[in-house]
């Protein structure tokens, strides 16, 4: 018996026994492969594949699987792993055929593990090619001038077919759960969803993920029924999606859940989650604890975030812009991770709040008469003086380096010096956001604190903790939105 006949005989036996796990182990494509596959490849060059596949028992196979096996053997006959672009084309066709075989209502579940395996290999190859523009240049040059999908986006679309088949499968139970586990092909929902999300984030097509998240929330069994690796990966990408759409509190909940469920030994995965978890926490006014920053996964993050945290805590606007600006050694890293602009513009509000608090601490004299009903106030000119000092610091640093201060790096815009109207508007904005509690006297140019006696003093009353404020505001609109 030749190698091909032996291979197909084994496949027929696995179909007869309905052994999906063995099918997955035998129907592999990703190197390194056993020597038997090299022998199979050599033999396939000398035989008629269609006649060989016809020997599979039709009682055990279905037309979609027969077509898939033809393509699978043809793949091994022609594949050259050194030619990555051609391999991607062949593997894409093989994956589409496998997905079609999986769509069979009666027998498709037998190739579900194989489909997951092949889709994973295709996604890995697509992301490898995405790093090799020298190889994809000719493929892009074939563009006829119309808008076309990138290679990674096209791969994501192919895998999304498998996701849709699993998600929309009709099951005996309406909720898709049987004996406390996902029923039928629904067990593969998050395997395919996470691959699609990984590819969409890679090619920066995150808006396309919105429909996927919506469909999962409407049709998927509870996330808690799936393995931890599926849960963590899904919550990570959901958190990043919400982060990119400025839903920072929802993103924080997803990322916190992903980080908590991620195994302590998965250092790289926990580090990736922590990057966005720390960022959302800072934007929401919650600083990471020293214990968190001392963990192994945070070792490389501490030098990047420590200057940002220190500047935010002290209200040092100049240091905050320096920590994120183009002269920072970590500027490119913040930009590449997609957290630079959210930190620069969303976090800036909290730095102004800290500067106002610090100015109040330095200038406020508590009245000797403890029975006075006069509200504690902050002179806005004192805050203006502090802001102008930060602006001059930024300008002096830019001058030393022989460059102009960029518009985004100045407190207002470039070298424009803040005036009292700017400070007045900023304080009024902080009051409107509940980050300061009181009112602005426009005639006296002062910020008056309300409820100092009832809340334990002017600091507690006038400068509520940002995390508590933002959590209370966001929680009412978030109930039920996060898995």
Short mmCIF file of C-alpha atoms in Angstrom, two decimals, residues 249-250 469-480:
data_model
loop_
_atom_site.label_atom_id
_atom_site.label_comp_id
_atom_site.label_asym_id
_atom_site.label_seq_id
_atom_site.Cartn_x
_atom_site.Cartn_y
_atom_site.Cartn_z
CA UNK A 249 -14.71 52.83 31.88
CA UNK A 250 -16.14 49.89 29.92
CA UNK A 469 -16.45 60.74 40.06
CA UNK A 470 -15.84 59.01 36.73
CA UNK A 471 -16.85 55.60 38.04
CA UNK A 472 -20.16 56.93 39.35
CA UNK A 473 -20.87 58.74 36.09
CA UNK A 474 -19.98 55.80 33.84
CA UNK A 475 -21.41 52.94 35.91
CA UNK A 476 -25.02 54.01 35.34
CA UNK A 477 -24.57 53.76 31.57
CA UNK A 478 -22.54 50.55 31.63
CA UNK A 479 -24.75 48.00 33.41
CA UNK A 480 -25.13 44.87 31.29
#
